[in-house]
Amino acid sequence: MKKYSIFSLIRNAVEFHQNWEQVWRSPDPKPAYDVIIIGGGGHGLATAHYLAKVHGITNVAVIEKNWLGGGNTGRNTTIIRSNYLWDESAAIYEKSLRLYEGLSQDLNYNIMLSQRGVMNLAHNLHDVRELQRRIYANRLNGIDSEFLSPAQIAEMVPIINTNADARFPILGASLQRRGGVARHDAIAWGFARSADNYGVDIIQQCEVTGILRDGGKVSGVETTRGTIKAPKVAIVTAGHCSVVADMAGIRLPVNSVPLQAMVTEPVKPILNCVVMSNAVHVYVSQSDKGELVLGAGIDGYNGYAQRGSLHVVEHQLASLCELFPLFSRLRIMRQWGGIVDTCPDASPIVSKTPVDGLYINCGWGTGGFKATPGSGWVFAHTIAKDEPHTLNAPFNLDRFSTGALIDEHGAAAVAH
Amino acid sequence: MLMIPCPWCGDREEAEFRNGGEAHIERPKNPDALSDEQWADYLFMSSNTKGVYLERWVHDHGCRRWFNVARNTATNVILSAYKIGQKPTKEERQ
């Protein structure tokens, strides 16, 4: 792999960008691997990267039915933060944020991490109390978090409507300064390039149609490009996790629902941090291209169609205009939907399964992007050691029968 | 937006309804006899079908009645709506 640097950029510019090397190979599947990862999104590719880098396991295939990062990795609103209430969540998301902070260097790929701050607004007394509780919980967990008064909010984001006579007055906000955004495609491509460099085979346009088992043990997968054997198989298929787990007879506590997002036409820099509001349900940031990127809640029904209903979009835009009256003059440029895998406790599952050698990483719901490197890191550990890391041990599949749920509904700084 | 055929009111827009999740999940007759795994299966596990999915809706801005819908979750095509207590036909169960 040729290193990316200012010098390689100059050299290639002189050569009119004709000689950039291919970023990853597109090999045919081998008959057998040590580990098969089903799903070539951010989480799957991160898992492959850390399997190779941390655990030295490189005889690995990542199987993707479509193209890399074409699912939720390419459809999210790219927000990164770790200000979760509960200790278990705080630990795993903070691990992820720490990995993000060094990821451009680790991958030699610019992920365009911008730690511009994530602001969560409070609109009533209860919001303020919950927010302060979360701020203190975050600080106890070593996560930066601070309270902003309406005057401080107005100073930081003057365009926000902080008038006391607003329909939903703003009484305060939490701010995580280390939070921010990153380039989502770059996460998938950077992890793919690195994993490929370690010798991982990335196989696109190949759909898994069955999971082979020998007794209670996994032995490989059936795909549209033939049978591939492996003693360890890892499912990282987000919206389609129930479909793939069903191939091994495993039922999951997951519902797949549409989540919609959109971008406006590009404008000059106007919003310098991420603003989220639970009560007036919307979250928004401005991309480096100048578009406002916004999203809100999930649609109200199960669906695999990667599209949602228009009244959900209307609600999102009404919320945006409530908070930022001047945005009412912007036009929406693109709107899309993804399928998010939601769990009853709004926390993920990164776990072994009842089938030996079969691992599952799913249930990240509406907040998986921020967890990408951390999720891959703990999942690689789980696969390599055949036991969970302390960080993901609480996020096991058994918690639904033991009752040790990690209830992040409403506690996670954003409504689900 | 889905156009949902309420068995009492006819075709109405989705915004008038609320989804009630998977249909035909029966509360166990004797919960005390269940193991933790069986109880978790009843309480949390879902079939999350890709394809024809049987679900409940309530027409809460209309007649306020509950009913069942057979909908293809991959295409959002609604095959039929039928009343609570009725069983889906074989075609709907596909």
Short mmCIF file of C-alpha atoms in Angstrom, two decimals:
data_model
loop_
_atom_site.label_atom_id
_atom_site.label_comp_id
_atom_site.label_asym_id
_atom_site.label_seq_id
_atom_site.Cartn_x
_atom_site.Cartn_y
_atom_site.Cartn_z
CA MET A 1 0.00 0.00 0.00
CA LYS A 2 1.41 3.37 -0.98
CA LYS A 3 1.24 5.89 1.85
CA TYR A 4 -1.01 8.89 1.36
CA SER A 5 0.77 12.16 2.14
CA ILE A 6 1.23 15.68 0.86
CA PHE A 7 4.10 14.34 -1.28
CA SER A 8 2.00 11.58 -2.87
CA LEU A 9 -0.64 14.21 -3.58
CA ILE A 10 1.88 16.48 -5.32
CA ARG A 11 3.43 13.55 -7.24
CA ASN A 12 0.03 12.39 -8.45
CA ALA A 13 -1.05 15.92 -9.29
CA VAL A 14 1.99 16.26 -11.55
CA GLU A 15 0.93 12.98 -13.21
CA PHE A 16 -2.61 14.39 -13.69
CA HIS A 17 -3.98 11.87 -11.16
CA GLN A 18 -3.64 9.03 -13.66
CA ASN A 19 -1.51 6.77 -11.46
CA TRP A 20 -3.25 6.46 -8.10
CA GLU A 21 -3.09 2.82 -7.08
CA GLN A 22 -6.29 0.84 -6.62
CA VAL A 23 -7.47 1.30 -3.04
CA TRP A 24 -8.49 -2.33 -2.46
CA ARG A 25 -8.54 -5.53 -4.49
CA SER A 26 -11.69 -7.32 -5.65
CA PRO A 27 -10.64 -10.96 -5.25
CA ASP A 28 -12.70 -14.07 -5.96
CA PRO A 29 -13.72 -15.84 -2.76
CA LYS A 30 -11.35 -18.57 -1.58
CA PRO A 31 -12.90 -21.93 -0.54
CA ALA A 32 -12.13 -21.32 3.14
CA TYR A 33 -11.14 -18.62 5.63
CA ASP A 34 -10.44 -18.40 9.35
CA VAL A 35 -13.18 -15.80 9.81
CA ILE A 36 -16.05 -14.68 7.58
CA ILE A 37 -17.60 -11.29 8.30
CA ILE A 38 -21.06 -10.87 6.77
CA GLY A 39 -21.65 -7.20 5.99
CA GLY A 40 -19.25 -4.69 4.44
CA GLY A 41 -20.42 -1.56 6.17
CA GLY A 42 -18.38 0.52 8.59
CA HIS A 43 -18.78 -1.91 11.50
CA GLY A 44 -17.88 -4.99 9.44
CA LEU A 45 -14.84 -3.37 7.86
CA ALA A 46 -13.71 -1.99 11.23
CA THR A 47 -13.99 -5.50 12.64
CA ALA A 48 -11.77 -6.81 9.81
CA HIS A 49 -9.23 -4.02 10.39
CA TYR A 50 -8.94 -4.67 14.14
CA LEU A 51 -8.92 -8.47 13.69
CA ALA A 52 -5.84 -8.03 11.53
CA LYS A 53 -4.19 -5.18 13.38
CA VAL A 54 -4.79 -6.11 17.01
CA HIS A 55 -5.17 -9.89 16.84
CA GLY A 56 -3.06 -10.81 13.81
CA ILE A 57 -5.94 -12.69 12.13
CA THR A 58 -5.70 -11.87 8.42
CA ASN A 59 -7.20 -14.90 6.68
CA VAL A 60 -10.54 -13.12 6.71
CA ALA A 61 -13.29 -12.44 4.17
CA VAL A 62 -15.73 -9.54 4.35
CA ILE A 63 -18.81 -10.45 2.31
CA GLU A 64 -21.05 -7.66 1.11
CA LYS A 65 -24.20 -8.18 -0.96
CA ASN A 66 -24.05 -4.68 -2.41
CA TRP A 67 -21.20 -2.16 -2.42
CA LEU A 68 -19.08 -1.11 0.54
CA GLY A 69 -20.69 1.34 2.90
CA GLY A 70 -23.85 1.60 0.78
CA GLY A 71 -26.22 0.89 3.66
CA ASN A 72 -26.45 2.86 6.87
CA THR A 73 -22.76 3.83 6.71
CA GLY A 74 -23.55 6.04 3.74
CA ARG A 75 -26.96 7.18 4.98
CA ASN A 76 -26.38 8.55 8.47
CA THR A 77 -25.96 12.15 9.60
CA THR A 78 -22.31 11.53 10.66
CA ILE A 79 -22.67 12.73 14.26
CA ILE A 80 -20.09 11.51 16.77
CA ARG A 81 -20.46 11.89 20.54
CA SER A 82 -20.12 9.79 23.68
CA ASN A 83 -22.35 11.63 26.19
CA TYR A 84 -24.46 8.59 27.13
CA LEU A 85 -26.01 8.29 30.58
CA TRP A 86 -25.30 4.72 31.67
CA ASP A 87 -21.78 3.53 32.52
CA GLU A 88 -21.86 0.63 30.03
CA SER A 89 -22.86 2.86 27.10
CA ALA A 90 -20.52 5.68 28.12
CA ALA A 91 -17.60 3.25 28.19
CA ILE A 92 -18.17 1.73 24.75
CA TYR A 93 -19.01 5.03 22.99
CA GLU A 94 -16.08 6.79 24.67
CA LYS A 95 -13.76 3.99 23.47
CA SER A 96 -15.11 4.63 20.01
CA LEU A 97 -14.59 8.39 20.23
CA ARG A 98 -11.00 7.85 21.41
CA LEU A 99 -10.37 5.57 18.43
CA TYR A 100 -11.93 8.18 16.11
CA GLU A 101 -9.52 10.79 17.46
CA GLY A 102 -6.53 8.79 16.19
CA LEU A 103 -8.19 7.13 13.23
CA SER A 104 -6.88 9.29 10.36
CA GLN A 105 -3.31 8.49 11.47
CA ASP A 106 -4.08 4.85 12.21
CA LEU A 107 -5.60 4.26 8.77
CA ASN A 108 -3.46 6.78 6.85
CA TYR A 109 -6.78 8.01 5.49
CA ASN A 110 -8.32 11.39 6.17
CA ILE A 111 -11.66 10.73 7.85
CA MET A 112 -12.22 14.50 8.16
CA LEU A 113 -13.02 14.30 11.87
CA SER A 114 -14.24 17.69 13.00
CA GLN A 115 -14.69 17.97 16.78
CA ARG A 116 -16.88 21.04 16.56
CA GLY A 117 -19.02 20.19 19.58
CA VAL A 118 -22.43 18.58 20.03
CA MET A 119 -25.10 20.63 21.75
CA ASN A 120 -28.25 19.06 23.23
CA LEU A 121 -31.01 21.53 23.97
CA ALA A 122 -33.40 21.57 26.94
CA HIS A 123 -36.84 23.12 26.48
CA ASN A 124 -38.46 22.62 29.86
CA LEU A 125 -37.53 22.13 33.50
CA HIS A 126 -37.57 18.36 33.24
CA ASP A 127 -35.22 18.51 30.23
CA VAL A 128 -32.83 20.70 32.22
CA ARG A 129 -32.77 18.31 35.16
CA GLU A 130 -32.25 15.26 32.96
CA LEU A 131 -29.55 17.07 31.08
CA GLN A 132 -27.70 18.06 34.23
CA ARG A 133 -27.97 14.54 35.56
CA ARG A 134 -26.41 13.28 32.33
CA ILE A 135 -23.67 15.91 32.43
CA TYR A 136 -22.67 14.81 35.95
CA ALA A 137 -22.85 11.13 34.97
CA ASN A 138 -20.64 11.86 31.94
CA ARG A 139 -18.08 13.69 34.04
CA LEU A 140 -17.92 10.80 36.53
CA ASN A 141 -17.08 8.62 33.55
CA GLY A 142 -14.32 10.98 32.40
CA ILE A 143 -16.33 12.31 29.45
CA ASP A 144 -16.24 16.05 28.81
CA SER A 145 -19.64 17.62 29.21
CA GLU A 146 -20.75 21.07 30.28
CA PHE A 147 -23.94 23.07 30.81
CA LEU A 148 -24.69 26.14 28.73
CA SER A 149 -27.12 28.87 29.72
CA PRO A 150 -29.39 30.38 27.05
CA ALA A 151 -27.03 33.37 26.87
CA GLN A 152 -24.07 31.08 26.23
CA ILE A 153 -26.06 29.21 23.59
CA ALA A 154 -26.94 32.47 21.86
CA GLU A 155 -23.29 33.47 21.92
CA MET A 156 -22.17 30.21 20.36
CA VAL A 157 -25.05 29.81 17.87
CA PRO A 158 -26.61 33.25 17.35
CA ILE A 159 -29.08 32.01 14.74
CA ILE A 160 -30.90 29.75 17.17
CA ASN A 161 -34.21 31.13 18.42
CA THR A 162 -33.54 31.72 22.13
CA ASN A 163 -36.42 34.16 22.63
CA ALA A 164 -38.20 33.49 25.89
CA ASP A 165 -41.57 33.70 24.13
CA ALA A 166 -40.78 30.88 21.67
CA ARG A 167 -43.30 28.05 21.54
CA PHE A 168 -40.60 25.75 22.99
CA PRO A 169 -38.26 28.14 24.87
CA ILE A 170 -34.64 27.11 25.22
CA LEU A 171 -33.66 26.88 28.89
CA GLY A 172 -30.20 25.43 28.52
CA ALA A 173 -28.05 22.89 26.73
CA SER A 174 -25.37 20.32 27.29
CA LEU A 175 -22.22 20.61 25.23
CA GLN A 176 -19.70 17.92 24.49
CA ARG A 177 -16.84 19.79 22.85
CA ARG A 178 -15.08 16.60 21.71
CA GLY A 179 -18.19 15.53 19.81
CA GLY A 180 -18.65 16.46 16.19
CA VAL A 181 -18.87 14.95 12.73
CA ALA A 182 -16.70 12.91 10.34
CA ARG A 183 -16.86 11.91 6.70
CA HIS A 184 -18.89 8.69 6.73
CA ASP A 185 -17.75 7.25 3.39
CA ALA A 186 -14.13 7.80 4.41
CA ILE A 187 -14.68 5.59 7.46
CA ALA A 188 -15.77 2.67 5.27
CA TRP A 189 -13.10 3.29 2.63
CA GLY A 190 -10.31 3.87 5.14
CA PHE A 191 -11.09 0.67 7.05
CA ALA A 192 -11.46 -1.24 3.76
CA ARG A 193 -8.11 0.00 2.47
CA SER A 194 -6.36 -0.90 5.69
CA ALA A 195 -7.99 -4.33 6.00
CA ASP A 196 -7.18 -5.12 2.36
CA ASN A 197 -3.58 -4.14 3.00
CA TYR A 198 -3.41 -6.69 5.84
CA GLY A 199 -4.61 -9.36 3.38
CA VAL A 200 -8.34 -9.40 4.15
CA ASP A 201 -10.45 -10.33 1.10
CA ILE A 202 -13.27 -7.87 0.53
CA ILE A 203 -15.90 -9.55 -1.63
CA GLN A 204 -18.62 -7.26 -2.93
CA GLN A 205 -21.76 -8.17 -4.91
CA CYS A 206 -21.96 -11.47 -3.04
CA GLU A 207 -25.02 -12.23 -0.95
CA VAL A 208 -25.09 -14.73 1.89
CA THR A 209 -28.03 -17.10 1.41
CA GLY A 210 -27.42 -19.57 4.22
CA ILE A 211 -25.31 -20.28 7.29
CA LEU A 212 -23.84 -23.78 7.38
CA ARG A 213 -23.75 -25.63 10.68
CA ASP A 214 -22.22 -28.88 11.80
CA GLY A 215 -23.97 -30.02 14.96
CA GLY A 216 -24.16 -26.91 17.12
CA LYS A 217 -21.17 -25.36 15.40
CA VAL A 218 -20.91 -23.04 12.48
CA SER A 219 -18.92 -24.30 9.48
CA GLY A 220 -19.33 -21.69 6.76
CA VAL A 221 -21.79 -19.81 4.59
CA GLU A 222 -23.69 -20.36 1.36
CA THR A 223 -23.44 -17.39 -0.95
CA THR A 224 -24.50 -16.38 -4.43
CA ARG A 225 -20.89 -17.06 -5.40
CA GLY A 226 -20.68 -20.54 -3.87
CA THR A 227 -19.97 -22.14 -0.53
CA ILE A 228 -17.28 -20.62 1.68
CA LYS A 229 -16.05 -22.52 4.72
CA ALA A 230 -14.96 -20.96 7.99
CA PRO A 231 -14.93 -22.01 11.67
CA LYS A 232 -16.01 -18.52 12.71
CA VAL A 233 -18.74 -16.40 11.14
CA ALA A 234 -19.66 -12.89 12.25
CA ILE A 235 -22.96 -11.20 11.39
CA VAL A 236 -22.77 -7.39 11.09
CA THR A 237 -25.73 -6.66 8.85
CA ALA A 238 -27.58 -3.92 10.77
CA GLY A 239 -31.07 -3.57 9.23
CA HIS A 240 -30.92 -7.12 7.87
CA CYS A 241 -29.56 -8.77 11.05
CA SER A 242 -32.82 -10.62 11.75
CA VAL A 243 -32.87 -11.99 8.20
CA VAL A 244 -29.31 -13.32 8.43
CA ALA A 245 -29.63 -14.57 12.04
CA ASP A 246 -32.77 -16.44 10.98
CA MET A 247 -30.57 -18.48 8.60
CA ALA A 248 -28.98 -19.95 11.73
CA GLY A 249 -32.29 -20.31 13.56
CA ILE A 250 -31.63 -17.40 15.92
CA ARG A 251 -34.39 -15.00 16.92
CA LEU A 252 -33.38 -11.45 17.80
CA PRO A 253 -35.13 -8.76 19.85
CA VAL A 254 -34.70 -6.38 16.93
CA ASN A 255 -37.14 -4.43 14.80
CA SER A 256 -35.95 -2.93 11.52
CA VAL A 257 -37.51 0.46 10.84
CA PRO A 258 -36.96 3.28 8.35
CA LEU A 259 -34.98 6.33 9.48
CA GLN A 260 -34.95 9.33 7.18
CA ALA A 261 -32.41 12.10 6.76
CA MET A 262 -31.91 14.95 4.32
CA VAL A 263 -29.64 17.77 3.22
CA THR A 264 -30.46 21.31 2.17
CA GLU A 265 -28.87 23.30 -0.61
CA PRO A 266 -25.33 24.44 0.33
CA VAL A 267 -24.89 27.82 2.00
CA LYS A 268 -21.95 29.71 3.49
CA PRO A 269 -20.81 28.70 6.99
CA ILE A 270 -23.68 29.45 9.35
CA LEU A 271 -23.77 26.68 11.96
CA ASN A 272 -20.51 25.85 13.75
CA CYS A 273 -21.55 22.87 15.88
CA VAL A 274 -24.04 20.02 15.95
CA VAL A 275 -27.39 21.01 17.49
CA MET A 276 -29.79 18.35 18.73
CA SER A 277 -33.16 18.74 20.37
CA ASN A 278 -35.27 15.97 21.87
CA ALA A 279 -38.43 17.91 22.58
CA VAL A 280 -38.45 19.75 19.24
CA HIS A 281 -37.33 16.62 17.52
CA VAL A 282 -34.49 17.32 15.09
CA TYR A 283 -30.69 17.27 14.87
CA VAL A 284 -28.69 19.36 12.46
CA SER A 285 -25.12 20.16 11.47
CA GLN A 286 -23.49 21.84 8.50
CA SER A 287 -21.30 19.78 6.20
CA ASP A 288 -17.99 21.02 4.84
CA LYS A 289 -19.75 21.52 1.50
CA GLY A 290 -22.19 23.88 3.22
CA GLU A 291 -25.29 21.72 3.19
CA LEU A 292 -27.29 21.43 6.38
CA VAL A 293 -27.52 17.75 7.27
CA LEU A 294 -30.58 16.91 9.33
CA GLY A 295 -32.42 13.99 10.75
CA ALA A 296 -34.91 13.12 13.46
CA GLY A 297 -36.98 10.15 14.58
CA ILE A 298 -37.74 6.81 13.05
CA ASP A 299 -40.87 6.02 11.06
CA GLY A 300 -43.64 4.26 12.94
CA TYR A 301 -43.54 0.80 11.35
CA ASN A 302 -41.21 -2.05 10.41
CA GLY A 303 -39.81 -1.83 6.92
CA TYR A 304 -36.96 -2.93 4.67
CA ALA A 305 -37.73 -0.57 1.79
CA GLN A 306 -35.09 2.08 2.68
CA ARG A 307 -37.75 4.75 2.44
CA GLY A 308 -40.19 6.31 4.83
CA SER A 309 -43.30 8.47 4.94
CA LEU A 310 -43.53 12.15 4.04
CA HIS A 311 -45.28 13.31 7.20
CA VAL A 312 -42.16 12.30 9.16
CA VAL A 313 -40.10 14.58 6.91
CA GLU A 314 -42.61 17.40 7.38
CA HIS A 315 -42.38 17.04 11.14
CA GLN A 316 -38.57 17.15 10.95
CA LEU A 317 -38.59 20.33 8.88
CA ALA A 318 -41.20 22.00 11.07
CA SER A 319 -38.95 21.31 14.06
CA LEU A 320 -35.95 22.76 12.25
CA CYS A 321 -37.80 25.96 11.41
CA GLU A 322 -39.05 26.21 15.00
CA LEU A 323 -35.48 26.24 16.30
CA PHE A 324 -33.92 28.20 13.42
CA PRO A 325 -36.58 30.43 11.86
CA LEU A 326 -34.17 31.65 9.16
CA PHE A 327 -33.74 28.12 7.77
CA SER A 328 -37.32 28.27 6.51
CA ARG A 329 -35.98 29.88 3.33
CA LEU A 330 -33.66 26.98 2.48
CA ARG A 331 -34.57 24.33 -0.04
CA ILE A 332 -34.13 20.60 0.51
CA MET A 333 -31.78 19.07 -2.01
CA ARG A 334 -31.84 15.37 -1.17
CA GLN A 335 -33.80 13.12 1.16
CA TRP A 336 -33.31 9.42 1.80
CA GLY A 337 -34.01 6.56 4.18
CA GLY A 338 -32.07 3.72 5.76
CA ILE A 339 -33.13 0.66 7.73
CA VAL A 340 -32.12 0.85 11.37
CA ASP A 341 -32.08 -2.16 13.68
CA THR A 342 -33.68 -1.07 16.94
CA CYS A 343 -33.52 -2.99 20.22
CA PRO A 344 -36.13 -2.84 23.01
CA ASP A 345 -33.63 -1.08 25.34
CA ALA A 346 -32.12 1.11 22.59
CA SER A 347 -28.72 -0.50 23.20
CA PRO A 348 -26.73 -2.67 20.80
CA ILE A 349 -25.97 -6.38 20.84
CA VAL A 350 -22.30 -7.35 20.42
CA SER A 351 -22.29 -10.93 21.47
CA LYS A 352 -21.67 -14.62 21.06
CA THR A 353 -24.74 -16.59 20.03
CA PRO A 354 -26.20 -20.00 20.96
CA VAL A 355 -24.45 -21.36 17.83
CA ASP A 356 -20.74 -22.07 18.46
CA GLY A 357 -18.46 -19.89 16.33
CA LEU A 358 -21.27 -17.54 15.30
CA TYR A 359 -21.05 -13.96 16.53
CA ILE A 360 -23.45 -11.09 16.13
CA ASN A 361 -23.07 -7.32 16.17
CA CYS A 362 -26.36 -5.49 15.66
CA GLY A 363 -29.05 -3.37 17.27
CA TRP A 364 -27.14 -0.08 17.04
CA GLY A 365 -30.41 1.45 15.91
CA THR A 366 -30.29 5.13 15.14
CA GLY A 367 -26.80 5.72 16.57
CA GLY A 368 -24.39 3.27 14.99
CA PHE A 369 -22.12 5.60 13.09
CA LYS A 370 -20.51 7.13 16.17
CA ALA A 371 -19.74 3.63 17.43
CA THR A 372 -18.09 2.31 14.25
CA PRO A 373 -14.44 1.95 15.40
CA GLY A 374 -15.34 0.97 18.97
CA SER A 375 -17.84 -1.60 17.76
CA GLY A 376 -15.28 -3.11 15.39
CA TRP A 377 -12.63 -3.11 18.11
CA VAL A 378 -14.70 -5.00 20.71
CA PHE A 379 -16.24 -7.31 18.11
CA ALA A 380 -12.78 -8.27 16.79
CA HIS A 381 -11.80 -9.11 20.38
CA THR A 382 -14.97 -11.19 20.84
CA ILE A 383 -14.29 -13.15 17.66
CA ALA A 384 -10.56 -13.64 18.23
CA LYS A 385 -10.80 -14.69 21.89
CA ASP A 386 -14.22 -16.34 21.64
CA GLU A 387 -15.30 -14.24 24.61
CA PRO A 388 -16.47 -10.65 24.92
CA HIS A 389 -14.24 -7.80 26.01
CA THR A 390 -15.26 -6.12 29.30
CA LEU A 391 -16.54 -3.20 27.22
CA ASN A 392 -19.09 -5.29 25.29
CA ALA A 393 -19.81 -8.00 27.89
CA PRO A 394 -22.92 -6.07 29.11
CA PHE A 395 -24.19 -5.89 25.51
CA ASN A 396 -24.77 -9.64 25.24
CA LEU A 397 -27.79 -11.37 23.79
CA ASP A 398 -28.56 -12.99 27.16
CA ARG A 399 -29.49 -9.69 28.79
CA PHE A 400 -33.03 -10.02 27.47
CA SER A 401 -33.56 -13.18 29.53
CA THR A 402 -31.52 -12.12 32.59
CA GLY A 403 -33.19 -8.71 32.68
CA ALA A 404 -29.89 -6.77 32.79
CA LEU A 405 -31.10 -4.31 30.15
CA ILE A 406 -29.21 -1.09 29.45
CA ASP A 407 -32.12 1.23 29.04
CA GLU A 408 -30.90 4.18 27.00
CA HIS A 409 -34.39 5.26 25.90
CA GLY A 410 -34.48 8.98 26.48
CA ALA A 411 -31.31 8.73 28.55
CA ALA A 412 -28.98 8.79 25.57
CA ALA A 413 -29.21 12.52 24.87
CA VAL A 414 -31.51 11.93 21.93
CA ALA A 415 -35.01 10.55 21.59
CA HIS A 416 -35.22 7.21 19.84
CA MET B 1 -47.03 7.69 3.27
CA LEU B 2 -48.94 4.45 3.56
CA MET B 3 -52.61 4.32 2.60
CA ILE B 4 -54.11 1.98 5.16
CA PRO B 5 -57.46 0.23 4.57
CA CYS B 6 -59.21 0.47 7.93
CA PRO B 7 -61.83 -2.32 8.02
CA TRP B 8 -64.38 0.17 9.41
CA CYS B 9 -63.49 3.49 7.74
CA GLY B 10 -61.92 2.46 4.45
CA ASP B 11 -58.68 3.86 2.97
CA ARG B 12 -57.11 6.51 5.19
CA GLU B 13 -53.68 8.10 5.38
CA GLU B 14 -51.07 6.62 7.66
CA ALA B 15 -50.90 9.80 9.78
CA GLU B 16 -54.31 8.88 11.25
CA PHE B 17 -52.96 5.58 12.56
CA ARG B 18 -50.44 4.23 14.99
CA ASN B 19 -48.56 0.99 14.54
CA GLY B 20 -48.93 -1.62 17.28
CA GLY B 21 -46.15 -3.99 16.28
CA GLU B 22 -46.31 -7.65 15.38
CA ALA B 23 -49.74 -9.30 15.41
CA HIS B 24 -50.86 -12.65 16.80
CA ILE B 25 -48.42 -12.72 19.73
CA GLU B 26 -50.29 -14.56 22.44
CA ARG B 27 -49.64 -13.93 26.09
CA PRO B 28 -48.56 -17.26 27.62
CA LYS B 29 -51.41 -18.97 29.47
CA ASN B 30 -49.26 -19.77 32.48
CA PRO B 31 -46.35 -17.30 32.73
CA ASP B 32 -45.06 -18.83 35.99
CA ALA B 33 -44.30 -22.07 34.19
CA LEU B 34 -42.00 -20.40 31.65
CA SER B 35 -38.23 -20.34 31.80
CA ASP B 36 -36.48 -16.94 31.57
CA GLU B 37 -35.63 -17.69 27.92
CA GLN B 38 -39.25 -18.48 27.04
CA TRP B 39 -40.45 -15.34 28.80
CA ALA B 40 -37.80 -13.26 26.98
CA ASP B 41 -38.96 -14.79 23.72
CA TYR B 42 -42.54 -13.72 24.41
CA LEU B 43 -41.57 -10.27 25.68
CA PHE B 44 -38.71 -9.16 23.44
CA MET B 45 -37.97 -11.40 20.47
CA SER B 46 -39.58 -10.45 17.20
CA SER B 47 -39.82 -12.13 13.84
CA ASN B 48 -38.96 -8.82 12.09
CA THR B 49 -39.94 -10.41 8.79
CA LYS B 50 -38.66 -9.20 5.44
CA GLY B 51 -41.65 -9.96 3.26
CA VAL B 52 -45.28 -10.41 4.27
CA TYR B 53 -45.58 -9.30 7.89
CA LEU B 54 -48.67 -9.42 10.06
CA GLU B 55 -48.97 -6.35 12.24
CA ARG B 56 -51.48 -4.40 14.32
CA TRP B 57 -52.60 -0.85 13.69
CA VAL B 58 -54.93 1.40 15.63
CA HIS B 59 -56.98 4.08 13.87
CA ASP B 60 -56.41 6.55 16.72
CA HIS B 61 -57.43 9.69 14.81
CA GLY B 62 -60.48 7.93 13.36
CA CYS B 63 -62.65 5.15 14.71
CA ARG B 64 -60.03 4.28 17.38
CA ARG B 65 -60.33 0.58 16.65
CA TRP B 66 -57.51 -1.94 16.50
CA PHE B 67 -57.12 -4.26 13.52
CA ASN B 68 -54.54 -6.40 11.73
CA VAL B 69 -52.75 -5.69 8.46
CA ALA B 70 -50.76 -8.01 6.19
CA ARG B 71 -48.06 -5.84 4.62
CA ASN B 72 -44.97 -6.68 2.62
CA THR B 73 -42.17 -4.96 4.54
CA ALA B 74 -39.82 -5.04 1.54
CA THR B 75 -42.21 -3.16 -0.76
CA ASN B 76 -44.74 -1.61 1.67
CA VAL B 77 -47.58 -3.14 -0.38
CA ILE B 78 -50.57 -3.83 1.88
CA LEU B 79 -52.20 -7.13 0.98
CA SER B 80 -55.18 -6.89 3.28
CA ALA B 81 -56.58 -5.66 6.55
CA TYR B 82 -58.62 -7.92 8.80
CA LYS B 83 -60.34 -7.60 12.15
CA ILE B 84 -58.88 -8.47 15.53
CA GLY B 85 -59.68 -12.06 16.37
CA GLN B 86 -59.64 -13.16 12.73
CA LYS B 87 -56.90 -15.36 11.39
CA PRO B 88 -54.94 -14.38 8.28
CA THR B 89 -55.60 -16.35 5.12
CA LYS B 90 -52.96 -18.68 3.74
CA GLU B 91 -51.99 -16.13 1.12
CA GLU B 92 -51.49 -13.46 3.74
CA ARG B 93 -49.37 -15.80 5.78
CA GLN B 94 -46.94 -16.39 2.90
#
